[in-house]
């Protein structure tokens, strides 16, 4: 898992805002702090995954339900995660879509019309 590449992927998503919270957690959000992805402890990241993938993702070596966020469908990816970076990037993009899907329609439309290279 290449954390630097994954951070760059987050930063490239439309409408993303980066903040550092909770004593050193990098938080990537869209539209008024709806979290898409977080990085912490130097080499761990977590993001929301679709409900139908949650149980399967939790079984992958190096992945587990994210502490404090598992109840809302988040998976933690550790350094030992066996998924290729491209797969994790795809999951982050899906997380972005899951967050955007819950935003008001006018916000969704504005974000998605600029979403040329993700989708």
CSV table of N, CA and C in Angstrom, one decimal:
chain,number,residue,atom,x,y,z
A,1,UNK,N,0.9,-1.2,0.0
A,1,UNK,CA,0.0,0.0,0.0
A,1,UNK,C,0.9,1.2,0.0
A,2,UNK,N,0.7,2.1,-1.0
A,2,UNK,CA,1.5,3.3,-1.1
A,2,UNK,C,0.7,4.5,-0.6
A,3,UNK,N,1.0,4.9,0.6
A,3,UNK,CA,0.2,6.0,1.2
A,3,UNK,C,0.3,7.3,0.5
A,4,UNK,N,1.5,7.6,0.0
A,4,UNK,CA,1.7,8.8,-0.8
A,4,UNK,C,0.8,8.9,-2.0
A,5,UNK,N,0.8,7.8,-2.8
A,5,UNK,CA,0.0,7.7,-4.0
A,5,UNK,C,-1.5,7.8,-3.6
A,6,UNK,N,-1.9,7.2,-2.5
A,6,UNK,CA,-3.3,7.2,-2.1
A,6,UNK,C,-3.7,8.6,-1.6
A,7,UNK,N,-2.8,9.3,-1.0
A,7,UNK,CA,-3.1,10.7,-0.6
A,7,UNK,C,-3.3,11.6,-1.8
A,8,UNK,N,-2.4,11.4,-2.8
A,8,UNK,CA,-2.6,12.1,-4.1
A,8,UNK,C,-3.9,11.9,-4.8
A,9,UNK,N,-4.3,10.6,-4.7
A,9,UNK,CA,-5.6,10.2,-5.3
A,9,UNK,C,-6.7,11.0,-4.6
A,10,UNK,N,-6.7,11.0,-3.3
A,10,UNK,CA,-7.7,11.8,-2.5
A,10,UNK,C,-7.7,13.2,-2.9
A,11,UNK,N,-6.6,13.8,-3.0
A,11,UNK,CA,-6.4,15.3,-3.3
A,11,UNK,C,-7.0,15.6,-4.7
A,12,UNK,N,-6.9,14.6,-5.6
A,12,UNK,CA,-7.4,14.8,-7.0
A,12,UNK,C,-8.9,14.7,-7.2
A,13,UNK,N,-9.6,14.2,-6.1
A,13,UNK,CA,-11.1,14.1,-6.2
A,13,UNK,C,-11.7,15.4,-6.2
A,14,UNK,N,-12.8,15.6,-6.9
A,14,UNK,CA,-13.5,16.9,-7.1
A,14,UNK,C,-14.1,17.3,-5.7
A,15,UNK,N,-13.8,18.6,-5.4
A,15,UNK,CA,-14.4,19.2,-4.2
A,15,UNK,C,-13.8,18.7,-2.9
A,16,UNK,N,-12.7,18.1,-2.9
A,16,UNK,CA,-12.0,17.5,-1.7
A,16,UNK,C,-11.4,18.7,-0.9
A,17,UNK,N,-11.5,18.5,0.4
A,17,UNK,CA,-10.9,19.4,1.3
A,17,UNK,C,-10.0,18.6,2.3
A,18,UNK,N,-8.8,19.0,2.6
A,18,UNK,CA,-7.9,18.3,3.5
A,18,UNK,C,-7.7,19.1,4.8
A,19,UNK,N,-7.9,18.4,5.9
A,19,UNK,CA,-7.7,19.0,7.2
A,19,UNK,C,-6.9,18.0,8.0
A,20,UNK,N,-6.2,18.5,9.0
A,20,UNK,CA,-5.6,17.7,10.0
A,20,UNK,C,-6.3,17.9,11.3
A,21,UNK,N,-6.9,16.7,11.8
A,21,UNK,CA,-7.7,16.8,13.0
A,21,UNK,C,-7.2,15.8,14.0
A,22,UNK,N,-7.8,15.8,15.2
A,22,UNK,CA,-7.6,14.8,16.3
A,22,UNK,C,-6.1,14.5,16.5
A,23,UNK,N,-5.3,15.5,16.6
A,23,UNK,CA,-3.8,15.3,16.9
A,23,UNK,C,-3.1,14.5,15.8
A,24,UNK,N,-3.3,14.9,14.5
A,24,UNK,CA,-2.5,14.3,13.5
A,24,UNK,C,-3.1,13.4,12.5
A,25,UNK,N,-4.5,13.4,12.4
A,25,UNK,CA,-5.2,12.5,11.5
A,25,UNK,C,-5.5,13.4,10.2
A,26,UNK,N,-5.0,12.9,9.1
A,26,UNK,CA,-5.3,13.6,7.8
A,26,UNK,C,-6.7,13.2,7.4
A,27,UNK,N,-7.6,14.2,7.2
A,27,UNK,CA,-9.0,13.9,6.9
A,27,UNK,C,-9.3,14.6,5.5
A,28,UNK,N,-9.8,13.8,4.6
A,28,UNK,CA,-10.2,14.2,3.3
A,28,UNK,C,-11.7,14.2,3.3
A,29,UNK,N,-12.3,15.4,3.1
A,29,UNK,CA,-13.8,15.6,3.2
A,29,UNK,C,-14.3,16.2,1.9
A,30,UNK,N,-15.6,16.2,1.8
A,30,UNK,CA,-16.3,16.9,0.7
A,30,UNK,C,-17.5,17.5,1.3
A,31,UNK,N,-17.8,18.8,0.9
A,31,UNK,CA,-19.0,19.5,1.3
A,31,UNK,C,-19.2,19.5,2.8
A,32,UNK,N,-18.6,20.4,3.5
A,32,UNK,CA,-18.9,20.7,4.9
A,32,UNK,C,-18.6,19.4,5.7
A,33,UNK,N,-17.4,18.9,5.6
A,33,UNK,CA,-16.8,17.8,6.4
A,33,UNK,C,-17.5,16.5,6.4
A,34,UNK,N,-18.1,16.1,5.3
A,34,UNK,CA,-18.5,14.7,5.1
A,34,UNK,C,-17.3,13.9,4.7
A,35,UNK,N,-16.8,13.1,5.7
A,35,UNK,CA,-15.5,12.4,5.4
A,35,UNK,C,-15.5,11.4,4.3
A,36,UNK,N,-14.5,11.4,3.5
A,36,UNK,CA,-14.3,10.4,2.4
A,36,UNK,C,-13.3,9.4,2.9
A,37,UNK,N,-12.2,10.0,3.4
A,37,UNK,CA,-11.0,9.1,3.7
A,37,UNK,C,-10.2,9.7,4.8
A,38,UNK,N,-9.5,8.9,5.6
A,38,UNK,CA,-8.6,9.4,6.7
A,38,UNK,C,-7.3,8.6,6.7
A,39,UNK,N,-6.3,9.3,7.0
A,39,UNK,CA,-4.9,8.6,7.2
A,39,UNK,C,-4.5,8.9,8.6
A,40,UNK,N,-3.9,7.9,9.2
A,40,UNK,CA,-3.5,8.0,10.6
A,40,UNK,C,-2.4,7.0,11.0
A,41,UNK,N,-1.7,7.2,12.1
A,41,UNK,CA,-0.6,6.3,12.6
A,41,UNK,C,0.4,6.1,11.5
A,42,UNK,N,0.6,7.1,10.6
A,42,UNK,CA,1.7,7.0,9.7
A,42,UNK,C,1.4,6.1,8.4
A,43,UNK,N,0.8,5.0,8.6
A,43,UNK,CA,0.7,4.0,7.5
A,43,UNK,C,-0.7,3.4,7.4
A,44,UNK,N,-1.7,3.9,8.1
A,44,UNK,CA,-3.0,3.3,8.0
A,44,UNK,C,-4.0,4.3,7.4
A,45,UNK,N,-5.0,3.8,6.7
A,45,UNK,CA,-6.0,4.7,6.1
A,45,UNK,C,-7.3,4.0,6.3
A,46,UNK,N,-8.4,4.7,6.3
A,46,UNK,CA,-9.7,4.2,6.4
A,46,UNK,C,-10.7,5.0,5.5
A,47,UNK,N,-11.6,4.3,4.9
A,47,UNK,CA,-12.7,5.0,4.2
A,47,UNK,C,-14.0,4.1,4.2
A,48,UNK,N,-15.0,4.8,3.9
A,48,UNK,CA,-16.3,4.1,3.8
A,48,UNK,C,-16.3,3.2,2.6
A,49,UNK,N,-16.9,2.0,2.8
A,49,UNK,CA,-17.0,1.1,1.6
A,49,UNK,C,-18.5,0.8,1.5
A,50,UNK,N,-18.9,0.4,0.3
A,50,UNK,CA,-20.3,0.0,0.1
A,50,UNK,C,-20.7,-1.1,1.0
A,51,UNK,N,-22.0,-1.1,1.5
A,51,UNK,CA,-22.4,-2.1,2.4
A,51,UNK,C,-22.2,-3.5,1.9
A,52,UNK,N,-22.4,-3.8,0.6
A,52,UNK,CA,-22.2,-5.1,0.1
A,52,UNK,C,-20.8,-5.6,0.1
A,53,UNK,N,-19.8,-4.7,0.3
A,53,UNK,CA,-18.4,-5.1,0.3
A,53,UNK,C,-17.8,-5.1,1.7
A,54,UNK,N,-18.5,-4.6,2.7
A,54,UNK,CA,-18.0,-4.4,4.0
A,54,UNK,C,-17.5,-5.8,4.6
A,55,UNK,N,-18.3,-6.8,4.6
A,55,UNK,CA,-17.8,-8.1,5.2
A,55,UNK,C,-16.7,-8.7,4.5
A,56,UNK,N,-16.8,-8.6,3.1
A,56,UNK,CA,-15.7,-9.2,2.3
A,56,UNK,C,-14.4,-8.4,2.6
A,57,UNK,N,-14.4,-7.1,2.6
A,57,UNK,CA,-13.2,-6.3,2.8
A,57,UNK,C,-12.6,-6.6,4.2
A,58,UNK,N,-13.4,-6.8,5.2
A,58,UNK,CA,-12.9,-7.1,6.5
A,58,UNK,C,-12.1,-8.4,6.6
A,59,UNK,N,-12.3,-9.3,5.6
A,59,UNK,CA,-11.6,-10.6,5.6
A,59,UNK,C,-10.3,-10.5,4.9
A,60,UNK,N,-10.0,-9.4,4.2
A,60,UNK,CA,-8.7,-9.3,3.4
A,60,UNK,C,-7.6,-9.1,4.4
A,61,UNK,N,-6.4,-9.8,4.2
A,61,UNK,CA,-5.3,-9.6,5.1
A,61,UNK,C,-4.9,-8.1,5.1
A,62,UNK,N,-4.6,-7.6,6.3
A,62,UNK,CA,-4.2,-6.2,6.4
A,62,UNK,C,-5.4,-5.2,6.5
A,63,UNK,N,-6.6,-5.7,6.3
A,63,UNK,CA,-7.8,-4.9,6.4
A,63,UNK,C,-8.7,-5.3,7.6
A,64,UNK,N,-9.4,-4.4,8.2
A,64,UNK,CA,-10.3,-4.7,9.3
A,64,UNK,C,-11.4,-3.6,9.4
A,65,UNK,N,-12.5,-3.9,10.1
A,65,UNK,CA,-13.4,-2.8,10.4
A,65,UNK,C,-12.7,-1.7,11.1
A,66,UNK,N,-12.9,-0.4,10.7
A,66,UNK,CA,-12.1,0.7,11.2
A,66,UNK,C,-12.6,1.0,12.7
A,67,UNK,N,-11.6,1.1,13.6
A,67,UNK,CA,-12.0,1.5,15.0
A,67,UNK,C,-12.8,2.8,15.0
A,68,UNK,N,-13.8,2.8,15.7
A,68,UNK,CA,-14.8,3.9,15.9
A,68,UNK,C,-15.6,4.2,14.7
A,69,UNK,N,-15.3,3.7,13.6
A,69,UNK,CA,-16.1,4.0,12.3
A,69,UNK,C,-16.7,2.8,11.7
A,70,UNK,N,-16.5,1.6,12.2
A,70,UNK,CA,-17.0,0.4,11.6
A,70,UNK,C,-18.6,0.4,11.6
A,71,UNK,N,-19.2,1.0,12.6
A,71,UNK,CA,-20.6,1.0,12.6
A,71,UNK,C,-21.2,1.8,11.5
A,72,UNK,N,-20.4,2.7,10.8
A,72,UNK,CA,-20.9,3.5,9.7
A,72,UNK,C,-20.3,3.0,8.4
A,73,UNK,N,-19.8,1.7,8.4
A,73,UNK,CA,-19.3,1.1,7.2
A,73,UNK,C,-17.9,1.4,6.7
A,74,UNK,N,-17.0,1.7,7.7
A,74,UNK,CA,-15.7,2.1,7.3
A,74,UNK,C,-14.7,0.9,7.5
A,75,UNK,N,-13.8,0.8,6.6
A,75,UNK,CA,-12.7,-0.3,6.7
A,75,UNK,C,-11.4,0.4,6.8
A,76,UNK,N,-10.6,-0.2,7.7
A,76,UNK,CA,-9.2,0.3,7.8
A,76,UNK,C,-8.3,-0.6,7.0
A,77,UNK,N,-7.4,0.1,6.3
A,77,UNK,CA,-6.4,-0.6,5.4
A,77,UNK,C,-5.0,-0.3,6.1
A,78,UNK,N,-4.4,-1.4,6.5
A,78,UNK,CA,-3.0,-1.3,7.1
A,78,UNK,C,-1.9,-1.5,6.1
A,79,UNK,N,-0.7,-1.3,6.5
A,79,UNK,CA,0.4,-1.4,5.6
A,79,UNK,C,0.5,-2.8,5.0
A,80,UNK,N,0.0,-3.8,5.8
A,80,UNK,CA,0.1,-5.2,5.3
A,80,UNK,C,-1.0,-5.5,4.3
A,81,UNK,N,-1.9,-4.6,4.0
A,81,UNK,CA,-3.0,-4.8,3.1
A,81,UNK,C,-2.5,-5.4,1.8
A,82,UNK,N,-3.1,-6.4,1.3
A,82,UNK,CA,-2.7,-7.2,0.1
A,82,UNK,C,-3.3,-6.6,-1.1
A,83,UNK,N,-4.2,-5.7,-1.0
A,83,UNK,CA,-4.9,-5.1,-2.3
A,83,UNK,C,-3.9,-4.3,-3.0
A,84,UNK,N,-3.9,-4.3,-4.3
A,84,UNK,CA,-3.1,-3.4,-5.1
A,84,UNK,C,-3.6,-1.9,-4.9
A,85,UNK,N,-2.6,-1.0,-5.1
A,85,UNK,CA,-3.0,0.4,-4.9
A,85,UNK,C,-4.1,0.8,-5.8
A,86,UNK,N,-4.2,0.4,-7.0
A,86,UNK,CA,-5.3,0.8,-7.9
A,86,UNK,C,-6.6,0.4,-7.4
A,87,UNK,N,-6.7,-0.8,-6.7
A,87,UNK,CA,-7.9,-1.3,-6.1
A,87,UNK,C,-8.3,-0.4,-5.0
A,88,UNK,N,-7.4,0.0,-4.1
A,88,UNK,CA,-7.7,0.9,-3.0
A,88,UNK,C,-8.1,2.3,-3.5
A,89,UNK,N,-7.5,2.8,-4.6
A,89,UNK,CA,-7.9,4.0,-5.2
A,89,UNK,C,-9.3,4.0,-5.7
A,90,UNK,N,-9.7,2.8,-6.3
A,90,UNK,CA,-11.1,2.6,-6.7
A,90,UNK,C,-12.0,2.7,-5.5
A,91,UNK,N,-11.7,2.1,-4.4
A,91,UNK,CA,-12.5,2.1,-3.2
A,91,UNK,C,-12.6,3.5,-2.7
A,92,UNK,N,-11.6,4.3,-2.7
A,92,UNK,CA,-11.6,5.7,-2.2
A,92,UNK,C,-12.6,6.4,-3.1
A,93,UNK,N,-12.5,6.2,-4.4
A,93,UNK,CA,-13.4,6.9,-5.4
A,93,UNK,C,-14.9,6.5,-5.1
A,94,UNK,N,-15.1,5.2,-4.8
A,94,UNK,CA,-16.4,4.8,-4.4
A,94,UNK,C,-16.9,5.5,-3.1
A,95,UNK,N,-16.0,5.6,-2.2
A,95,UNK,CA,-16.3,6.3,-1.0
A,95,UNK,C,-16.7,7.7,-1.2
A,96,UNK,N,-16.0,8.4,-2.2
A,96,UNK,CA,-16.4,9.8,-2.6
A,96,UNK,C,-17.8,9.8,-3.1
A,97,UNK,N,-18.1,8.8,-4.0
A,97,UNK,CA,-19.5,8.7,-4.5
A,97,UNK,C,-20.5,8.5,-3.4
A,98,UNK,N,-20.2,7.6,-2.5
A,98,UNK,CA,-21.2,7.3,-1.4
A,98,UNK,C,-21.5,8.6,-0.6
A,99,UNK,N,-20.4,9.4,-0.3
A,99,UNK,CA,-20.6,10.6,0.4
A,99,UNK,C,-21.4,11.6,-0.4
A,100,UNK,N,-21.1,11.8,-1.7
A,100,UNK,CA,-21.8,12.7,-2.6
A,100,UNK,C,-23.2,12.3,-2.8
A,101,UNK,N,-23.5,11.0,-2.8
A,101,UNK,CA,-24.9,10.5,-2.9
A,101,UNK,C,-25.8,11.0,-1.8
A,102,UNK,N,-25.2,11.3,-0.7
A,102,UNK,CA,-26.0,11.8,0.5
A,102,UNK,C,-26.2,13.3,0.6
A,103,UNK,N,-25.5,14.0,-0.3
A,103,UNK,CA,-25.6,15.5,-0.3
A,103,UNK,C,-26.8,15.9,-1.1
A,104,UNK,N,-27.2,17.2,-0.8
A,104,UNK,CA,-28.4,17.8,-1.6
A,104,UNK,C,-28.1,17.7,-3.1
A,105,UNK,N,-29.2,17.5,-3.8
A,105,UNK,CA,-29.1,17.3,-5.3
A,105,UNK,C,-28.3,18.4,-6.0
A,106,UNK,N,-28.5,19.6,-5.6
A,106,UNK,CA,-27.8,20.7,-6.3
A,106,UNK,C,-26.3,20.6,-6.1
A,107,UNK,N,-25.9,20.1,-4.9
A,107,UNK,CA,-24.5,20.0,-4.6
A,107,UNK,C,-23.9,18.8,-5.4
A,108,UNK,N,-24.7,17.7,-5.4
A,108,UNK,CA,-24.3,16.5,-6.2
A,108,UNK,C,-24.1,16.9,-7.7
A,109,UNK,N,-25.0,17.7,-8.2
A,109,UNK,CA,-24.9,18.1,-9.6
A,109,UNK,C,-23.6,18.9,-9.9
A,110,UNK,N,-23.4,19.9,-9.0
A,110,UNK,CA,-22.2,20.7,-9.1
A,110,UNK,C,-20.9,19.9,-9.1
A,111,UNK,N,-20.8,19.0,-8.1
A,111,UNK,CA,-19.6,18.2,-8.0
A,111,UNK,C,-19.4,17.3,-9.2
A,112,UNK,N,-20.5,16.6,-9.6
A,112,UNK,CA,-20.4,15.6,-10.6
A,112,UNK,C,-20.2,16.2,-12.0
A,113,UNK,N,-20.6,17.5,-12.3
A,113,UNK,CA,-20.3,18.0,-13.6
A,113,UNK,C,-18.9,18.3,-13.8
A,114,UNK,N,-18.1,18.5,-12.6
A,114,UNK,CA,-16.7,18.7,-12.7
A,114,UNK,C,-15.9,17.4,-12.5
A,115,UNK,N,-16.6,16.3,-12.4
A,115,UNK,CA,-16.0,15.0,-12.1
A,115,UNK,C,-15.6,14.3,-13.4
A,116,UNK,N,-14.7,14.8,-14.2
A,116,UNK,CA,-14.4,14.3,-15.5
A,116,UNK,C,-13.6,13.0,-15.5
A,117,UNK,N,-12.6,13.0,-14.6
A,117,UNK,CA,-11.7,11.8,-14.6
A,117,UNK,C,-12.0,10.8,-13.5
A,118,UNK,N,-13.1,10.9,-12.8
A,118,UNK,CA,-13.5,9.9,-11.8
A,118,UNK,C,-14.9,9.5,-12.1
A,119,UNK,N,-15.2,8.2,-11.9
A,119,UNK,CA,-16.6,7.9,-12.1
A,119,UNK,C,-16.8,6.5,-12.3
